[in-house]
mmCIF file of C-alpha atoms in Angstrom:
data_model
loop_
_atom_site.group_PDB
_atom_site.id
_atom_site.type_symbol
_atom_site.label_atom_id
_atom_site.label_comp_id
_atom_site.label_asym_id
_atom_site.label_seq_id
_atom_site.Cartn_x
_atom_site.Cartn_y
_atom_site.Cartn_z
ATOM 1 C CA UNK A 832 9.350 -2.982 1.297
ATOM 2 C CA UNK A 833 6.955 -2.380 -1.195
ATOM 3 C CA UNK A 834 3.895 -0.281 -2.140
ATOM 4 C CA UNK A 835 1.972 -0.391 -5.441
ATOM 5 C CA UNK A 836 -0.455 2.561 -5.035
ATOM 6 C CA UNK A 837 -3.591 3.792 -6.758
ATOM 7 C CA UNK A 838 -5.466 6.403 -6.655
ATOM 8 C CA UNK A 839 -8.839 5.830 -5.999
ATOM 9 C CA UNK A 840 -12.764 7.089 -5.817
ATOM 10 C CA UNK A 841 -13.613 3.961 -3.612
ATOM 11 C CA UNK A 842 -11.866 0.714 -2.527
ATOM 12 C CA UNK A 843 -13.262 -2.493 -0.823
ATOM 13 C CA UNK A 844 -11.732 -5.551 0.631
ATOM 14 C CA UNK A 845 -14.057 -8.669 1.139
ATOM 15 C CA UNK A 846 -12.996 -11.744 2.756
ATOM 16 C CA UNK A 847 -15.928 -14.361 2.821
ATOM 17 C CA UNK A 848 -18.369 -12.212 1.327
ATOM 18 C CA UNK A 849 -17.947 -9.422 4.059
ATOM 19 C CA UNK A 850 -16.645 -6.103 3.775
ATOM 20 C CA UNK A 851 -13.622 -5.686 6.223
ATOM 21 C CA UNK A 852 -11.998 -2.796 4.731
ATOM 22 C CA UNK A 853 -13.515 0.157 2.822
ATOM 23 C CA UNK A 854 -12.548 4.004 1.272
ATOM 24 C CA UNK A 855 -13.875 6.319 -0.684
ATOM 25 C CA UNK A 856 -11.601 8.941 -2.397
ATOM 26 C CA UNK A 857 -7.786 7.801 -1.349
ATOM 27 C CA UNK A 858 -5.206 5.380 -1.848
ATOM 28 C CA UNK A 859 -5.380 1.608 -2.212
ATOM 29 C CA UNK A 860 -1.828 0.709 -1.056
ATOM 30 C CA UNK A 861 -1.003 -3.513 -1.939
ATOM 31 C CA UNK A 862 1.619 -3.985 0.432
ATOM 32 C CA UNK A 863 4.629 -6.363 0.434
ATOM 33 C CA UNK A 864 7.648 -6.998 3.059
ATOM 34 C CA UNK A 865 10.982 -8.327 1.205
ATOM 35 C CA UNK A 866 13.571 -10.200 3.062
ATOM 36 C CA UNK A 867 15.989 -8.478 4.681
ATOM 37 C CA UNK A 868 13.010 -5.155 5.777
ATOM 38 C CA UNK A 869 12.583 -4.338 8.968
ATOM 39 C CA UNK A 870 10.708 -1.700 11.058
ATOM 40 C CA UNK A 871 12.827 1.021 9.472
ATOM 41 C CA UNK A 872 11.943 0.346 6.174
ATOM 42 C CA UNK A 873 8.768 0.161 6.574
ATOM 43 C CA UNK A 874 8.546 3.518 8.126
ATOM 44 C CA UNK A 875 10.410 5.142 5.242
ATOM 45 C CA UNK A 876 7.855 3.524 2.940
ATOM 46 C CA UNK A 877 4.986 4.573 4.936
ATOM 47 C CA UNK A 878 6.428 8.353 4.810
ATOM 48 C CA UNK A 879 6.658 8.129 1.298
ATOM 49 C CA UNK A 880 3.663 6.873 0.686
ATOM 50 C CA UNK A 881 1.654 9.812 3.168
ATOM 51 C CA UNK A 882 3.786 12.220 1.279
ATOM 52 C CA UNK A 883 3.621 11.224 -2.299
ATOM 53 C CA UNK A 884 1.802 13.941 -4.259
ATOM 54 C CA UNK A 885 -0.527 11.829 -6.675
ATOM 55 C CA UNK A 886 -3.870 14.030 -6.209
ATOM 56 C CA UNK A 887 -4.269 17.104 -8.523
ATOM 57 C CA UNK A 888 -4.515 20.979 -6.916
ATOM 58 C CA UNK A 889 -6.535 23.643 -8.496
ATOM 59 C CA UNK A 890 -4.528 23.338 -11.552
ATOM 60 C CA UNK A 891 -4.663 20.015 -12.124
ATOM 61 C CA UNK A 892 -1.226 19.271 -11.703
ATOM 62 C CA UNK A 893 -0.414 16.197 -9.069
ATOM 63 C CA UNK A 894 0.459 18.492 -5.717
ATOM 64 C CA UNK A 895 -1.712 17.009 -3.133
ATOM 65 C CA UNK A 896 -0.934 13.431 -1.229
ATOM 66 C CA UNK A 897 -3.184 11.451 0.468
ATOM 67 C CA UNK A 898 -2.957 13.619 4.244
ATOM 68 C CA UNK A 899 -4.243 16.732 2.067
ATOM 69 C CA UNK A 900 -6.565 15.221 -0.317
ATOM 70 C CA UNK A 901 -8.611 18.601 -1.031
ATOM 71 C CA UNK A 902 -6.639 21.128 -0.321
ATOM 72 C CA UNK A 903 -8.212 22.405 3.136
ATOM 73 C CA UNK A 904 -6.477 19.755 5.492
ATOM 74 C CA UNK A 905 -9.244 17.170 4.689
ATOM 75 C CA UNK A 906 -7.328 13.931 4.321
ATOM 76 C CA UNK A 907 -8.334 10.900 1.561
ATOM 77 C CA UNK A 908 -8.766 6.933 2.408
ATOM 78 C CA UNK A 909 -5.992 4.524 2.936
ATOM 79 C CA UNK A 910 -6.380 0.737 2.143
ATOM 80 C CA UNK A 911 -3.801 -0.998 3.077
ATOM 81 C CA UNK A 912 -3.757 -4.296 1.605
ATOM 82 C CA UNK A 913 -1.250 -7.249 2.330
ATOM 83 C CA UNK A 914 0.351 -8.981 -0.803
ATOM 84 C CA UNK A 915 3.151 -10.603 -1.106
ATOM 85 C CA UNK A 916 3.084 -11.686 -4.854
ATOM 86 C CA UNK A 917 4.948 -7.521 -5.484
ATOM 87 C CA UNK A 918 8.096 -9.404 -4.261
ATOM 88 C CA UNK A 919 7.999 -12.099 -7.049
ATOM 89 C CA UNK A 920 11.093 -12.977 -9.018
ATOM 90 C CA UNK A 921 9.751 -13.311 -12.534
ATOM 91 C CA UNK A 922 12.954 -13.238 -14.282
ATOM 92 C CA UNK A 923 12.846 -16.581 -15.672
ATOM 93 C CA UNK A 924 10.304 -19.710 -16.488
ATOM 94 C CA UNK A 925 6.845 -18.865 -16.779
ATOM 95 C CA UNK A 926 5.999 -19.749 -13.005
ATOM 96 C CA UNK A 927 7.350 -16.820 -10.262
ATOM 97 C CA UNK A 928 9.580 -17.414 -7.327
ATOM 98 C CA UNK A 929 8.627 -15.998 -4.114
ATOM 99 C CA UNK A 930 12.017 -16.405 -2.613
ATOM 100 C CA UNK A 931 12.368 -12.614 -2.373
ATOM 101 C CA UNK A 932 9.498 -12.056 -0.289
ATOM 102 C CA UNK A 933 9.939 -12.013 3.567
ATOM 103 C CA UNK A 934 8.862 -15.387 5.987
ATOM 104 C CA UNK A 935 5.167 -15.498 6.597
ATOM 105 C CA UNK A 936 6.146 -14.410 10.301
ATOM 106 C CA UNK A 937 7.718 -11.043 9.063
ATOM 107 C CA UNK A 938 5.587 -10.502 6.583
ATOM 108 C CA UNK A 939 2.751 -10.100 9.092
ATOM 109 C CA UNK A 940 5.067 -8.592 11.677
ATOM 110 C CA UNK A 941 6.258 -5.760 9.120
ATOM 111 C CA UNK A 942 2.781 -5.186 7.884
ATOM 112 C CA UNK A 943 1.218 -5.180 10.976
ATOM 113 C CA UNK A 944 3.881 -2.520 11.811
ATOM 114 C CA UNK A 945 3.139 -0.481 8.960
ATOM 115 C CA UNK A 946 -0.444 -0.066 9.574
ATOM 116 C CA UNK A 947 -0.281 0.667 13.220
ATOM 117 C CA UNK A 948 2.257 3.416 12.314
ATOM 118 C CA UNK A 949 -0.096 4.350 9.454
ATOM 119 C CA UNK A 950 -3.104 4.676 11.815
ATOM 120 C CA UNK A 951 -0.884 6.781 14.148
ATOM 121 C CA UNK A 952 0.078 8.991 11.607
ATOM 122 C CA UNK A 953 -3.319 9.118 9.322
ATOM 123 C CA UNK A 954 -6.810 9.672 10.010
ATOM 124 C CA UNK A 955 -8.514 7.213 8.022
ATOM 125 C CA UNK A 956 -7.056 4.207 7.676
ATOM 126 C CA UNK A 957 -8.596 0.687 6.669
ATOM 127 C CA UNK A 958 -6.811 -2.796 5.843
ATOM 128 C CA UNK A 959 -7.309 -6.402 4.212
ATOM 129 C CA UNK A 960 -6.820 -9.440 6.398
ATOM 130 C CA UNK A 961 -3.057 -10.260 6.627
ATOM 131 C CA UNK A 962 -2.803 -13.930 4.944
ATOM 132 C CA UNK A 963 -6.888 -14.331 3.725
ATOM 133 C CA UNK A 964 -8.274 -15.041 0.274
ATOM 134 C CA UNK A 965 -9.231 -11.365 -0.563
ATOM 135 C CA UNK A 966 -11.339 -9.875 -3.193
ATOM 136 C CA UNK A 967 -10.149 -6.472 -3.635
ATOM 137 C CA UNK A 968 -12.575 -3.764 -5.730
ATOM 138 C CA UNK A 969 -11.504 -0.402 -6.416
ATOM 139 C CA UNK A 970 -12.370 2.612 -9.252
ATOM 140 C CA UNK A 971 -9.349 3.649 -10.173
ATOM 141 C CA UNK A 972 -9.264 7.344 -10.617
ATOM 142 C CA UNK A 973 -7.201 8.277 -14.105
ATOM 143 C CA UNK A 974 -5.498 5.612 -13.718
ATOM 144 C CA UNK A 975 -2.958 6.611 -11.373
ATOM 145 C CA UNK A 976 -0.603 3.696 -9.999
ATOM 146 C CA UNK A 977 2.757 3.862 -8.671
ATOM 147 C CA UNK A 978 5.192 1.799 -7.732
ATOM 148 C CA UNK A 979 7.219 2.677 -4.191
ATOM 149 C CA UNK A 980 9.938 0.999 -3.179
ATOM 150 C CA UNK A 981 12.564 1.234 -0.025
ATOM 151 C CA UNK A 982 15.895 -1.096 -0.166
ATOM 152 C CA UNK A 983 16.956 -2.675 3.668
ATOM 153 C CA UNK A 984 20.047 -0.879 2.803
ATOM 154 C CA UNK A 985 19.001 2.534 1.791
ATOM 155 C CA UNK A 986 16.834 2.990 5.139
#
């Protein structure tokens, strides 16, 4: 699975001019299954993601994740965002191949997995519709992006 993450002061996802997902200081996480992922690997991405230190301490230096945003156990957003153009093959021609992303049914099945574990494990948790024509709006905060990656085989 994938995760391209950013840190961010505020996120939205509309779909049809309303709001169905919103943050303020957190993560936007865009969100894509790859053939071959299963539960597994989407629960080793998930722990990476809550884990991944990308929010600066006292010192400014990136020690904090997302589950201790400030320092005194207060934890940030988390937008979780369906999209499976990350698993484009872009390797050659000028139009992408989507062969390496996962079925529509897994696709939703994995990322429906990953934010019910999310919302188990997190306190605030939000999410784009699996699927819908989404307008995503976010202020990125640095800019801070990162990509995360688990293989099927390195679960």
């Amino acid at each position: 699975m994938i995760a391209l993450i950013q840190r961010v002061l505020e996120a939205a996802v509309t779909v049809d001019g309303r709001t169905v997902g919103a943050i303020g200081p957190g993560l936007l996480a865009l969100v894509c299954a790859e053939r071959g992922d299963t539960e597994a690997s989407a629960d080793k991405l998930l722990a990476k993601l809550l884990g991944y230190r990308v929010f600066s301490d006292e010192a400014g230096k990136m020690n904090r994740s997302v589950s201790s945003l400030d320092g005194n156990g207060a934890a940030g957003g988390l937008l979780l965002v369906s999209q499976f153009t990350l698993a484009a093959d872009t390797n050659s021609g000028t139009r992408p191949s989507f062969t390496p992303a996962a079925s529509p049914a897994d696709g939703k099945r994995l990322f429906d997995h990953f934010v019910t574990q999310a919302r188990a494990r997190h306190p605030i948790v939000q999410t784009g519709e699996f699927g819908a024509h989404m307008r995503v709006s976010l202020v990125n905060d640095g800019p801070v992006t990162f990509w995360l990656q688990t293989r099927p085989d390195a679960v």
